[in-house]
PDB file of C-alpha atoms in Angstrom:
ATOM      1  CA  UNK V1261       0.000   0.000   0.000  1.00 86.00           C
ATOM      2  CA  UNK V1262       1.302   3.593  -0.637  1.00 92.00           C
ATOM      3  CA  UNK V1263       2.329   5.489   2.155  1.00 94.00           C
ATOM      4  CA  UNK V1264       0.030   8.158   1.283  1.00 94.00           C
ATOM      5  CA  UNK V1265      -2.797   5.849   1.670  1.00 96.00           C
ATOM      6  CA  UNK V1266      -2.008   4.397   4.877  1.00 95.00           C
ATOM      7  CA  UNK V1267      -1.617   7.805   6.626  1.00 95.00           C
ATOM      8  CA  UNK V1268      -5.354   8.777   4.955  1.00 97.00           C
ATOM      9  CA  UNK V1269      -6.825   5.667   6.225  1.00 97.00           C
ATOM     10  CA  UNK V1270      -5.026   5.995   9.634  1.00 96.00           C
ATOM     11  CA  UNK V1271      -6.028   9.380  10.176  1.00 97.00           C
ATOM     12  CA  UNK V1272      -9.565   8.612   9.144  1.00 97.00           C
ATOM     13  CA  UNK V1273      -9.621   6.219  11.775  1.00 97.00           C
ATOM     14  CA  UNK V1274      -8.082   8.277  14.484  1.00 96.00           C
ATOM     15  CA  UNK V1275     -10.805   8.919  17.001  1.00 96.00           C
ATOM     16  CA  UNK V1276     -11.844   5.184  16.464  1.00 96.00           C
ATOM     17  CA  UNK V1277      -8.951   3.657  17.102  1.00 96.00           C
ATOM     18  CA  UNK V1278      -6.505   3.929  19.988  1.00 95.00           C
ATOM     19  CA  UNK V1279      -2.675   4.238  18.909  1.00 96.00           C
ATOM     20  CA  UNK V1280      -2.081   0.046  19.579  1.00 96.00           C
ATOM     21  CA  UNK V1281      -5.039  -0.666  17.066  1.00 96.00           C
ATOM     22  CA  UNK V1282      -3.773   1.875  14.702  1.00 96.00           C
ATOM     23  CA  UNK V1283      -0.714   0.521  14.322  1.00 96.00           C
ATOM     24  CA  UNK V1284      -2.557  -2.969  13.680  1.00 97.00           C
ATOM     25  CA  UNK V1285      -4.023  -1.242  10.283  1.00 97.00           C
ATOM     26  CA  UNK V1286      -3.397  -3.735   7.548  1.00 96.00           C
ATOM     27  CA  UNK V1287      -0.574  -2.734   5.078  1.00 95.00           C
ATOM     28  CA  UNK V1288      -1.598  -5.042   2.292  1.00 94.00           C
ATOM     29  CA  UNK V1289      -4.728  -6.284   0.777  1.00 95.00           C
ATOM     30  CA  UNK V1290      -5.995  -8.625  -2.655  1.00 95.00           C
ATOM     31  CA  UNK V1291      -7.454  -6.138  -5.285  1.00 96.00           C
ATOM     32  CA  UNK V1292      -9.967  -8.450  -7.128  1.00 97.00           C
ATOM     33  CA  UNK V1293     -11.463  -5.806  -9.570  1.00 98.00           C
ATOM     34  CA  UNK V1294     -13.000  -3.365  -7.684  1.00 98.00           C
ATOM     35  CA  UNK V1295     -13.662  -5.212  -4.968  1.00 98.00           C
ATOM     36  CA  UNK V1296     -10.705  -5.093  -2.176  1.00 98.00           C
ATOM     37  CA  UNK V1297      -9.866  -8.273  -0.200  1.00 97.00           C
ATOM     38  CA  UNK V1298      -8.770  -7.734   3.719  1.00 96.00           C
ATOM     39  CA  UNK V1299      -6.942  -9.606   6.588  1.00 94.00           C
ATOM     40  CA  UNK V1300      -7.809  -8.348   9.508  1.00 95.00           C
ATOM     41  CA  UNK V1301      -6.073  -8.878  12.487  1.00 95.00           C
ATOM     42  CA  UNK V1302      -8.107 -10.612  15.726  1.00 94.00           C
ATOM     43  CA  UNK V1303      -7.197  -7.359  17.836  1.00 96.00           C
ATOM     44  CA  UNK V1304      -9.130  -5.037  15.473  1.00 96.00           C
ATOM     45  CA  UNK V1305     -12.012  -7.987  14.234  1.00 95.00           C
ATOM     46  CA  UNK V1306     -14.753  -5.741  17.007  1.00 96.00           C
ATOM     47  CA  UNK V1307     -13.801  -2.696  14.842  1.00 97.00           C
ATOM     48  CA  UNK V1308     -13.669  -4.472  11.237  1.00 97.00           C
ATOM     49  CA  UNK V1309     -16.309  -2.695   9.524  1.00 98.00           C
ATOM     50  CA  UNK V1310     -15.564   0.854  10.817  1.00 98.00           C
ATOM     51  CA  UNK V1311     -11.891   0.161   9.469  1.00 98.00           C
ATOM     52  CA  UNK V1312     -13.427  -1.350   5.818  1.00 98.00           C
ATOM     53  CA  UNK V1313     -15.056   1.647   5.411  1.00 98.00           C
ATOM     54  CA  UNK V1314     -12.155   3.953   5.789  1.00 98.00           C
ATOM     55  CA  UNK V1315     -10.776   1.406   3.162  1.00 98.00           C
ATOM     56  CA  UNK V1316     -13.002   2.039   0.629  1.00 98.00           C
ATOM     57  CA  UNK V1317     -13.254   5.906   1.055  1.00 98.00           C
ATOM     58  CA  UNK V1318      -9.631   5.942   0.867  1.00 98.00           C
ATOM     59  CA  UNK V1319      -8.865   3.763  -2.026  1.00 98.00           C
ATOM     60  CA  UNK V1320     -12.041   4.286  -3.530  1.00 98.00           C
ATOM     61  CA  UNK V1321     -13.257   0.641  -3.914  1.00 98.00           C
ATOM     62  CA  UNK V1322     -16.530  -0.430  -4.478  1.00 98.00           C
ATOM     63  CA  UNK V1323     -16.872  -2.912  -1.497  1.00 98.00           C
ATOM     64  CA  UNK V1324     -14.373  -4.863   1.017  1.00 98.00           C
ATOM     65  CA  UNK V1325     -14.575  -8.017   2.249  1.00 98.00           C
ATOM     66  CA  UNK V1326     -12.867  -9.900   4.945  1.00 95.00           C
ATOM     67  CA  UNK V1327     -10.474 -12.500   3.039  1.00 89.00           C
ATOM     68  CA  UNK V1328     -11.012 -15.962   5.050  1.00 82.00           C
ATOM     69  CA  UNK V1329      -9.789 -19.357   4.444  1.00 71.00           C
ATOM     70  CA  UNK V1330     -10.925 -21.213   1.279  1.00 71.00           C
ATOM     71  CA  UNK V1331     -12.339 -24.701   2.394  1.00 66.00           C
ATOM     72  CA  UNK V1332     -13.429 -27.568   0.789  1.00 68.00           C
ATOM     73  CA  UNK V1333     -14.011 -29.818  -2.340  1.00 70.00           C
ATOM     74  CA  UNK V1334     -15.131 -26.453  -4.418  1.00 68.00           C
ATOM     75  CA  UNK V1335     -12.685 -24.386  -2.822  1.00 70.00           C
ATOM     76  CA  UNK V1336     -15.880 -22.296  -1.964  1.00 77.00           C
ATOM     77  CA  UNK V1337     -14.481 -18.650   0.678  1.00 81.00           C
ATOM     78  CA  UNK V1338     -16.062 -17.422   3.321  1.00 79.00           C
ATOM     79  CA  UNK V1339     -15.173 -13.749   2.898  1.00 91.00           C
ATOM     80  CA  UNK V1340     -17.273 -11.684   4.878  1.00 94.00           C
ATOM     81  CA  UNK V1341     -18.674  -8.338   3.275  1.00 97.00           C
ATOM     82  CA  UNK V1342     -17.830  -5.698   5.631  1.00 98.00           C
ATOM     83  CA  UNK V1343     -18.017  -1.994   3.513  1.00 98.00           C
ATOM     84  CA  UNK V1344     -20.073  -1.766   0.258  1.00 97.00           C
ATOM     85  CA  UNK V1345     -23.136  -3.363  -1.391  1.00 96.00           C
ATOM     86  CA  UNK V1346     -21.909  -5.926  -3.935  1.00 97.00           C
ATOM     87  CA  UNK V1347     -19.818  -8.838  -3.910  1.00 98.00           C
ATOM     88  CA  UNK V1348     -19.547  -9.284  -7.645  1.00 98.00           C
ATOM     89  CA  UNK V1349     -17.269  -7.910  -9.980  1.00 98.00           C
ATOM     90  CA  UNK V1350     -14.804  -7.972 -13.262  1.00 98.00           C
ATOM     91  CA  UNK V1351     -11.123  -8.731 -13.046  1.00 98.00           C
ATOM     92  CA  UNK V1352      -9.137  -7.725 -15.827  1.00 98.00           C
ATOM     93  CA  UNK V1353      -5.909  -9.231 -16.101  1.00 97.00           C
ATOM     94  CA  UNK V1354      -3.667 -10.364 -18.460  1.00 96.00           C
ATOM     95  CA  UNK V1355      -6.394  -8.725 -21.041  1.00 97.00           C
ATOM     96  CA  UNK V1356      -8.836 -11.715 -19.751  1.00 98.00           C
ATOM     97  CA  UNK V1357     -11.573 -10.753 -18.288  1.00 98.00           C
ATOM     98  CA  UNK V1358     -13.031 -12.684 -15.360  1.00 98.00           C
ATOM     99  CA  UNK V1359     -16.534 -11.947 -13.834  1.00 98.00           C
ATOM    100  CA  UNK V1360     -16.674 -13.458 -10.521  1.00 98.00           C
ATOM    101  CA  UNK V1361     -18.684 -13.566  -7.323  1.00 97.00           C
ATOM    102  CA  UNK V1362     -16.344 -13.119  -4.669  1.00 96.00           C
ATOM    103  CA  UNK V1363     -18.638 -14.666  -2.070  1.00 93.00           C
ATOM    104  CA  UNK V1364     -19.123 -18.243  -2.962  1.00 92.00           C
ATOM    105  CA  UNK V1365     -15.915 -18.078  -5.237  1.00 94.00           C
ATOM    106  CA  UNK V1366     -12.252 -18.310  -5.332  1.00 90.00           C
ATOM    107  CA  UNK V1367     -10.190 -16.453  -6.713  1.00 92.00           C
ATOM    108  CA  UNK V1368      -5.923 -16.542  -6.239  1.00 89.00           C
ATOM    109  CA  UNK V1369      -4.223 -13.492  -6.968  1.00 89.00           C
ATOM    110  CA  UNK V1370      -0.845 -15.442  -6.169  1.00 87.00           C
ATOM    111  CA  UNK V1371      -1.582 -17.491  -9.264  1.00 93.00           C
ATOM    112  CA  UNK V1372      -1.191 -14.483 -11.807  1.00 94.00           C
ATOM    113  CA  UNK V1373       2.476 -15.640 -12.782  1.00 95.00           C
ATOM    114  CA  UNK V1374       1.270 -19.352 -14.013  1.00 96.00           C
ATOM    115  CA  UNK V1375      -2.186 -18.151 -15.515  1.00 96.00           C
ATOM    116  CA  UNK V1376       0.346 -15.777 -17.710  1.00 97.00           C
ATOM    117  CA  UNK V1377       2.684 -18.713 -18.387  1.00 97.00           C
ATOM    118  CA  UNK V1378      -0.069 -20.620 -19.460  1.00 97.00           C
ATOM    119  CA  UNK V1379      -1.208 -17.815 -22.193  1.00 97.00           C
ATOM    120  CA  UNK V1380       2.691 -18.425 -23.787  1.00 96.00           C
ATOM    121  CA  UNK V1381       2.721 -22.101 -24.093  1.00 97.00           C
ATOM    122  CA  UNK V1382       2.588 -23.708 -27.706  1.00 95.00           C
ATOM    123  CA  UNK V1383      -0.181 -24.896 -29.419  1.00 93.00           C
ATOM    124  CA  UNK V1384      -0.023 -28.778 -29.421  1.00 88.00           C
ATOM    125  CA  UNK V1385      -3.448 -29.260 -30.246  1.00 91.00           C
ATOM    126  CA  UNK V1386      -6.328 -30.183 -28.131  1.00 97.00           C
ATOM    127  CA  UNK V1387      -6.158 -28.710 -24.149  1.00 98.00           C
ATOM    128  CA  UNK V1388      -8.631 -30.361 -21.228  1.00 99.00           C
ATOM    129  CA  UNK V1389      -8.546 -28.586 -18.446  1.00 99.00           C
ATOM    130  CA  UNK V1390     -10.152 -30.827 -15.448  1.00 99.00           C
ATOM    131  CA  UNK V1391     -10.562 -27.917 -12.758  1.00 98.00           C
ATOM    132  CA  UNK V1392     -11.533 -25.194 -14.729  1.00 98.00           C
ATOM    133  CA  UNK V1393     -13.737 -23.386 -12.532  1.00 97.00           C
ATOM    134  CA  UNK V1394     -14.258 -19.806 -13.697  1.00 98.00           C
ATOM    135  CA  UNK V1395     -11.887 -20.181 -16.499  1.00 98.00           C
ATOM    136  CA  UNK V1396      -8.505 -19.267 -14.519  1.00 97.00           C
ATOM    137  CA  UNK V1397      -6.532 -21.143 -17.050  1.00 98.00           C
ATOM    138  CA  UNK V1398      -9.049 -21.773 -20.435  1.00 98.00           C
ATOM    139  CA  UNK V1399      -9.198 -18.447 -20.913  1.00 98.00           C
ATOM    140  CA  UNK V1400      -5.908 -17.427 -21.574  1.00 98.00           C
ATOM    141  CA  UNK V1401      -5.075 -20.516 -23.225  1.00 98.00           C
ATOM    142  CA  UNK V1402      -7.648 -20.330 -25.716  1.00 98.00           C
ATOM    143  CA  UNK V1403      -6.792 -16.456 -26.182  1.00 98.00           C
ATOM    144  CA  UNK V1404      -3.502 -16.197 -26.632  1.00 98.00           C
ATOM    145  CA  UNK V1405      -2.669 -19.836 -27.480  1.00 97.00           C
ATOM    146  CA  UNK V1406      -5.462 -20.502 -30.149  1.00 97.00           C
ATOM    147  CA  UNK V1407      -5.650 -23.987 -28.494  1.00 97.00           C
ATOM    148  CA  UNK V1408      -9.112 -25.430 -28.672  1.00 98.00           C
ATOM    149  CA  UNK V1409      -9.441 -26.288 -24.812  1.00 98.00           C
ATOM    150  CA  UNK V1410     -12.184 -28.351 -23.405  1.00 99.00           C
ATOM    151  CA  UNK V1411     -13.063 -26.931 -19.526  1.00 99.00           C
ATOM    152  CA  UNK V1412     -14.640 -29.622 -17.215  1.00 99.00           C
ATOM    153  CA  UNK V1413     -16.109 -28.069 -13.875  1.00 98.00           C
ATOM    154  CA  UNK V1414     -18.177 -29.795 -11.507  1.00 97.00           C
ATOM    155  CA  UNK V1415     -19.359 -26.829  -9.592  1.00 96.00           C
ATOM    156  CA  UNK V1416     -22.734 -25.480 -11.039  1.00 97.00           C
ATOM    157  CA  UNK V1417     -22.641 -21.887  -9.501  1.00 96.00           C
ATOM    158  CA  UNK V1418     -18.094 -21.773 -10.907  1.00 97.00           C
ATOM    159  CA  UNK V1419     -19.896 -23.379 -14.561  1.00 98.00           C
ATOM    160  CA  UNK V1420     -22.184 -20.598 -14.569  1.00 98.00           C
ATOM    161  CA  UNK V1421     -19.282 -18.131 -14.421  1.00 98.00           C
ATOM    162  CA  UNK V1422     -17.503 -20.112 -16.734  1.00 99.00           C
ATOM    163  CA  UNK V1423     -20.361 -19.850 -19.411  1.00 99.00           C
ATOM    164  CA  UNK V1424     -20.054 -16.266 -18.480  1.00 99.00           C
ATOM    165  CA  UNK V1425     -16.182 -15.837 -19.118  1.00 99.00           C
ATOM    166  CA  UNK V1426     -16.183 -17.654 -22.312  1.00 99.00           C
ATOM    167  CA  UNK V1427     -18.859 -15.642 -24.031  1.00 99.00           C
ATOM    168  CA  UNK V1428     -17.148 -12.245 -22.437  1.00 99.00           C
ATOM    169  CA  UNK V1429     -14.046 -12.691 -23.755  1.00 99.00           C
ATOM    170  CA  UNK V1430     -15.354 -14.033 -27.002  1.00 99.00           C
ATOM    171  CA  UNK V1431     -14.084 -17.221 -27.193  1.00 99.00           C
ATOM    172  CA  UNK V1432     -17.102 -19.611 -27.741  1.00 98.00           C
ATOM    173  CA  UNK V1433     -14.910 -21.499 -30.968  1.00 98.00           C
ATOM    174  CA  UNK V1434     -12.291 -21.832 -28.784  1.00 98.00           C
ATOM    175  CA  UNK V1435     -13.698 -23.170 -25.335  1.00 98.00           C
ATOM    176  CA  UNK V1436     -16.053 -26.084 -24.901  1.00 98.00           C
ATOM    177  CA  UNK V1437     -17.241 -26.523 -21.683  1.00 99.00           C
ATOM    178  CA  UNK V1438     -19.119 -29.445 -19.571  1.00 98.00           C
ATOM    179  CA  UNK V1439     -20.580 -29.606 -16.187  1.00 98.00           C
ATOM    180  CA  UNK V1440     -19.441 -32.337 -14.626  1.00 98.00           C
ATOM    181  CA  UNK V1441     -16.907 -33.960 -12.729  1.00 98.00           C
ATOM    182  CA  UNK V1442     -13.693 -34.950 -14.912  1.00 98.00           C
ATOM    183  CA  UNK V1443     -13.379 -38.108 -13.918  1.00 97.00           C
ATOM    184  CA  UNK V1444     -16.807 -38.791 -15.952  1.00 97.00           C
ATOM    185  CA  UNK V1445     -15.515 -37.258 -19.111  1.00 97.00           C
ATOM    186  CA  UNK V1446     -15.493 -39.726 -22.569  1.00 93.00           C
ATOM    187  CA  UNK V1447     -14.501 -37.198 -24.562  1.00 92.00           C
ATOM    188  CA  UNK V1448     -11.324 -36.723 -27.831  1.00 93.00           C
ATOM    189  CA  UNK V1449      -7.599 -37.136 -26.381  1.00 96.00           C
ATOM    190  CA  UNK V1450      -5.574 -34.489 -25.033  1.00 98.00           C
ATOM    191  CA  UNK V1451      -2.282 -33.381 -26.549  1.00 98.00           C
ATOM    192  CA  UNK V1452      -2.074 -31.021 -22.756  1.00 98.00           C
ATOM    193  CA  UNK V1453      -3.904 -31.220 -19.202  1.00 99.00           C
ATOM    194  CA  UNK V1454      -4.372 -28.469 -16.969  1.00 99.00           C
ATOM    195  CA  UNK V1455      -4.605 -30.002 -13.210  1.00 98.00           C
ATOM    196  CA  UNK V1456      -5.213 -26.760 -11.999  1.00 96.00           C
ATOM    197  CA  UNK V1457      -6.304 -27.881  -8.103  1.00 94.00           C
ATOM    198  CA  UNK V1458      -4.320 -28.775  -4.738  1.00 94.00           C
ATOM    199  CA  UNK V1459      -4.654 -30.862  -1.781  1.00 93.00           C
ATOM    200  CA  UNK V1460      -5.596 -34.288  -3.629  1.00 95.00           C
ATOM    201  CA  UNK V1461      -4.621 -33.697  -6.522  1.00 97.00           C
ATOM    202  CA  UNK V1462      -3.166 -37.130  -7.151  1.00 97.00           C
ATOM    203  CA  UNK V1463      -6.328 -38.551  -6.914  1.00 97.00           C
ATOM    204  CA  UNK V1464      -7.119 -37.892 -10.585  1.00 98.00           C
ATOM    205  CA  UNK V1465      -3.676 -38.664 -11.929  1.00 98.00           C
ATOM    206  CA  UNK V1466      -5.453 -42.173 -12.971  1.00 97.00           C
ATOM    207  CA  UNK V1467      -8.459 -39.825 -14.664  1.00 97.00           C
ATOM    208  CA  UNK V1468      -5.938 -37.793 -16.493  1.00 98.00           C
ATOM    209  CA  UNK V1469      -3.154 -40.591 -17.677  1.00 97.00           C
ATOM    210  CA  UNK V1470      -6.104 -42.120 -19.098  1.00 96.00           C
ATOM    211  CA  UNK V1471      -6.923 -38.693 -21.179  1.00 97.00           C
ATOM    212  CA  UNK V1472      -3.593 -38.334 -22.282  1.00 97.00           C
ATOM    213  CA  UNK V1473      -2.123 -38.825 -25.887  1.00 96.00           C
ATOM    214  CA  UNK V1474       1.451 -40.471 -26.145  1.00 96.00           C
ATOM    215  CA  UNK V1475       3.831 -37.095 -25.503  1.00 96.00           C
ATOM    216  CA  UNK V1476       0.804 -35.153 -23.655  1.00 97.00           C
ATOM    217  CA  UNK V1477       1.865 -32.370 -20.943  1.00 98.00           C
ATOM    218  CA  UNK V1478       0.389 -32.614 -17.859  1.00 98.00           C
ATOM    219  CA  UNK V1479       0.330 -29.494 -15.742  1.00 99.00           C
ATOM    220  CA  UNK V1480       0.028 -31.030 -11.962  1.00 99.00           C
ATOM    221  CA  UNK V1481      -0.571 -28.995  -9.214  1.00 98.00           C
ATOM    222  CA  UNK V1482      -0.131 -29.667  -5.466  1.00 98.00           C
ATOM    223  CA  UNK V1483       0.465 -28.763  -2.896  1.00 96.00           C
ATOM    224  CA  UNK V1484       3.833 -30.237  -0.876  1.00 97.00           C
ATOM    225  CA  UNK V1485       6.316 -30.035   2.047  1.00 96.00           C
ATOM    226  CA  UNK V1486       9.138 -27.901   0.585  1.00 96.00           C
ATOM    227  CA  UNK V1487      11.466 -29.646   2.028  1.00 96.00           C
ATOM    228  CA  UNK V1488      11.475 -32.506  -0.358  1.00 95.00           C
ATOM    229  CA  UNK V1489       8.506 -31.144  -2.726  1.00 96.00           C
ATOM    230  CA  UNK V1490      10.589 -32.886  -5.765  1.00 97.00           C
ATOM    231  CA  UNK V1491      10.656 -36.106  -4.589  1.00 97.00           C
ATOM    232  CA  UNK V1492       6.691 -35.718  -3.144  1.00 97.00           C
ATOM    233  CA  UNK V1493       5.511 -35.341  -6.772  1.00 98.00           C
ATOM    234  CA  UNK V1494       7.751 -38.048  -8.150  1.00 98.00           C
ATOM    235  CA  UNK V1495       6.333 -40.539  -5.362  1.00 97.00           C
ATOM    236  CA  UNK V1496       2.729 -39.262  -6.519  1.00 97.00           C
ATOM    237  CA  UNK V1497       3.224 -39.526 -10.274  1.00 98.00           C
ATOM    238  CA  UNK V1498       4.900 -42.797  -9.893  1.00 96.00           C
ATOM    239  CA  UNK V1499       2.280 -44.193  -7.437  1.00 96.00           C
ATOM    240  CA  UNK V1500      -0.280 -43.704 -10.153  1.00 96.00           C
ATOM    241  CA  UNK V1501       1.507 -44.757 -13.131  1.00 94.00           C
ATOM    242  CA  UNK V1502       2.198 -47.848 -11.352  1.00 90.00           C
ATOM    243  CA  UNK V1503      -1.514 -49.021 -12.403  1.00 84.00           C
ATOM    244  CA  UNK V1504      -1.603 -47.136 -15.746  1.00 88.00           C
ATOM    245  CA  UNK V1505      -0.059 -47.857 -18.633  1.00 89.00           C
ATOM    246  CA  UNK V1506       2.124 -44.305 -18.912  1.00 95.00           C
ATOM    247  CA  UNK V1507       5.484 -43.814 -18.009  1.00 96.00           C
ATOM    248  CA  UNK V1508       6.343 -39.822 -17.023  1.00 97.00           C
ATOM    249  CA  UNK V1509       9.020 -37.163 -16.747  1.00 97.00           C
ATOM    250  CA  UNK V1510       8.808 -34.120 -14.832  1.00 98.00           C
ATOM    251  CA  UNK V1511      10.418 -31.555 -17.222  1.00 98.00           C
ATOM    252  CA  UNK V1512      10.117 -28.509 -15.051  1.00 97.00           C
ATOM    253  CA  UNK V1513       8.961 -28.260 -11.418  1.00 97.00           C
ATOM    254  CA  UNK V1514       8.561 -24.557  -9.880  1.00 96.00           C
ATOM    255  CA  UNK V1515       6.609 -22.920  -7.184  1.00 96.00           C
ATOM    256  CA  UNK V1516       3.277 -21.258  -7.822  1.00 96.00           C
ATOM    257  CA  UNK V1517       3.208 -19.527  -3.978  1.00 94.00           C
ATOM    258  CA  UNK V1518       3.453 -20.458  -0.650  1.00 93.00           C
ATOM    259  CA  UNK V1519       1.063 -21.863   1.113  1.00 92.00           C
ATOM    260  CA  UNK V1520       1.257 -22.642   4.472  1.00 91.00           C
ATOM    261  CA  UNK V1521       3.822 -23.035   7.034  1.00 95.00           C
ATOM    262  CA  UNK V1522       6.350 -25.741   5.945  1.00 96.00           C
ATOM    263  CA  UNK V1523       4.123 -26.366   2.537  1.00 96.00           C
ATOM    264  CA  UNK V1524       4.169 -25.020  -0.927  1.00 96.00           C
ATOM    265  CA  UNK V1525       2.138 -24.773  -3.943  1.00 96.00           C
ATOM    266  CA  UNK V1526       4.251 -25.844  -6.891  1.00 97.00           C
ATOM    267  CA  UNK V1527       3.631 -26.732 -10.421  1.00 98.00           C
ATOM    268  CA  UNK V1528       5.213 -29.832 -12.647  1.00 98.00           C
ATOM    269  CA  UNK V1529       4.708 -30.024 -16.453  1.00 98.00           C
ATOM    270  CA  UNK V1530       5.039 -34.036 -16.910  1.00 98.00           C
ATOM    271  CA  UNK V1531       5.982 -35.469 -20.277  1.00 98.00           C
ATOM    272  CA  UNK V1532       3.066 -38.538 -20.851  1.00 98.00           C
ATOM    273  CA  UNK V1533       4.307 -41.566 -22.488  1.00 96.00           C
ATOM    274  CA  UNK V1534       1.951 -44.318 -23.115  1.00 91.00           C
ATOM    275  CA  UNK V1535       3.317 -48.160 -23.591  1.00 81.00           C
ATOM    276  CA  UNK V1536       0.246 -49.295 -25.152  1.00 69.00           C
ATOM    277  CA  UNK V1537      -2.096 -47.343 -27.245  1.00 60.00           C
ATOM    278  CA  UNK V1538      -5.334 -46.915 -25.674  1.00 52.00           C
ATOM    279  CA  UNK V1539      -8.286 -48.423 -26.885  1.00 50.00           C
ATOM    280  CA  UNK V1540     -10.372 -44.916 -27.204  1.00 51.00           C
ATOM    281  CA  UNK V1541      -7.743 -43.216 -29.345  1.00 54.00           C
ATOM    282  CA  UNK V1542      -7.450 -47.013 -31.660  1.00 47.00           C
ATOM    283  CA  UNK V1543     -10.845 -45.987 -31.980  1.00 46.00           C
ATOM    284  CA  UNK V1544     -10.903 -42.284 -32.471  1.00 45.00           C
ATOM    285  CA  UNK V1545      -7.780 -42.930 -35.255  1.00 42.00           C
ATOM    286  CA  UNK V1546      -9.347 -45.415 -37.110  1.00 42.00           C
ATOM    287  CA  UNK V1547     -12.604 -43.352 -37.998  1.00 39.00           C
TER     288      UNK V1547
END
C-alpha cells in the first residue's frame, strides 16, 4: 500500500482507534477488480467494519470483504462483506476478463504468474482442463494460445461463471465446456492437461493418464512439504503410473506460492508416455 494511503486511512480512523489498534491497520490487501480483499487482524475484528469503510473511502473501492480461508471440495471462501453493497465484480488481467462472485468463489491473486505462463505455451493441439472453474486457465489458453481447450467443472454456480467468461471474452470457438466432474468425461484425447487444483490432486492422476495422448503435458498442481517437494511429486506420479499404462518425466517443477507453514504450492509439467495405445484413441484414429 502507498504510504500516502495508509496515513489517509489511519487518520480517518483516528478517534476510532486507539494508537495500539492503529498501528494494527493492515498494510496489504488482494485487489480483485473493484472489490478489495482484507486480513484483519483478531485485535481489530470488534472494529472491522468501521476500518473497511475507511478502506473504501480511501482507495475508492466499491466494497471490502474480509479475506477468510478457502475450504473444501469447491474451494468455496467465506469472505465476509464488511463496507459496500456488492460482492460481484470484473477482473481484468492479463487482457482476460473474469466476472466473478467473490462470495461463494475463489479467486488466487498469487496465481497471476502461471495463468500468464499458461497464455505463452505452444499450441499442441487439443487442451482439457479438469478444474476449470471460472476459467482461470481456459481463458488465456484459448486467447492467446489458439488452443481449442475443453473446460470440465463440476461446480454449477463456478460453470455458470464459466459460461459467463467464455462468451465475455469471445471465445465460444475456442472453449467447450461441460458440467461435470472430470473423472466422468469420454470425450477426444488431449495433446495437454491443466490439473489446476491442490490438496488431492493425485487422486485424478489415474483420470488424467487415461486422457492423455502419447507425448501429452500434464500441468500437476499440489500442494507439498518444501522440504522434499521434488521427490513428493515423483512418489505421486509414480504411485499412479504404477496401475496405468504411462510412463512420465517431470520436465520442469517450480513454485506457484506459498502456502502454508512448511508447505508449498508448486507446479510440474510431466511429459506422458503411453506403452500401449489406448483403446479410445485405436478408436478415435481409425474413424
Amino acid at each position: 500500500m502507498e504510504q500516502r494511503h495508509l496515513r489517509a486511512i489511519r487518520e480517518m480512523l483516528s478517534d476510532d482507534l486507539d494508537e495500539c489498534e492503529l498501528g494494527l491497520i493492515p498494510t496489504r490487501y488482494e485487489l480483485v477488480g473493484d472489490i478489495l480483499l482484507l486480513s484483519v487482524p483478531a485485535a481489530l475484528h470488534p472494529k472491522r467494519h468501521i476500518v473497511a469503510a475507511a478502506f473504501q473511502s480511501v482507495l475508492g473501492v466499491a466494497s471490502v470483504m474480509e479475506k477468510r480461508i478457502v475450504e473444501g471440495e469447491y474451494r468455496i471462501p467465506a469472505h465476509e462483506l464488511l463496507a459496500g453493497r456488492r460482492t460481484t465484480t470484473v477482473h481484468n488481467e492479463n487482457g482476460i476478463l473474469y466476472s466473478i462472485d467473490l462470495s461463494s468463489l475463489m479467486f488466487s491473486s498469487g496465481n497471476i504468474n502461471e495463468r500468464i505462463r499458461m497464455s505463452r505455451v505452444e499450441n499442441v493441439g487439443t487442451v482439457i482442463d479438469m478444474f476449470a472453474g471460472i476459467g482461470y486457465f481456459s481463458l488465456p489458453l484459448a486467447k492467446y494460445t489458439r488452443s481449442h481447450v475443453v473446460a470440465l467443472e463440476k461446480n454449477p454456480r463456478s460453470y455458470r461463471y464459466l459460461l459467463n467468461n467464455i462468451a465475455l471474452n469471445h471465445l465460444e470457438d475456442l472453449v467447450s465446456a461441460h458440467n461435470i466432474d472430470c473423472r466422468e468425461y469420454g470425450g477426444p484425447l488431449a495433446s495437454r492437461i491443466v490439473m489446476g487444483y491442490v490438496g488431492t490432486t493425485d487422486r485424478f492422476l489415474p483420470t488424467a493418464f487415461s486422457l492423455a495422448r502419447d507425448g501429452c503435458i500434464i500441468h500437476y498442481h499440489q500442494t507439498v512439504p518444501v522440504d522434499g517437494a521434488r521427490e513428493e511429486v515423483e512418489r505421486q506420479l509414480f504411485d499412479a503410473s504404477a496401475e496405468s499404462d504411462v510412463s512420465t518425466k517431470i520436465r520442469t517443477l517450480h513454485m506457484v506460492k506459498k502456502y502454508s507453514p512448511g508447505v508449498v504450492h508448486v507446479v510440474a509439467d510431466v511429459l506422458v508416455s503411453r506403452r500401449d495405445t489406448p483403446s479410445r484413441e485405436k478408436d478415435l484414429l481409425s474413424e
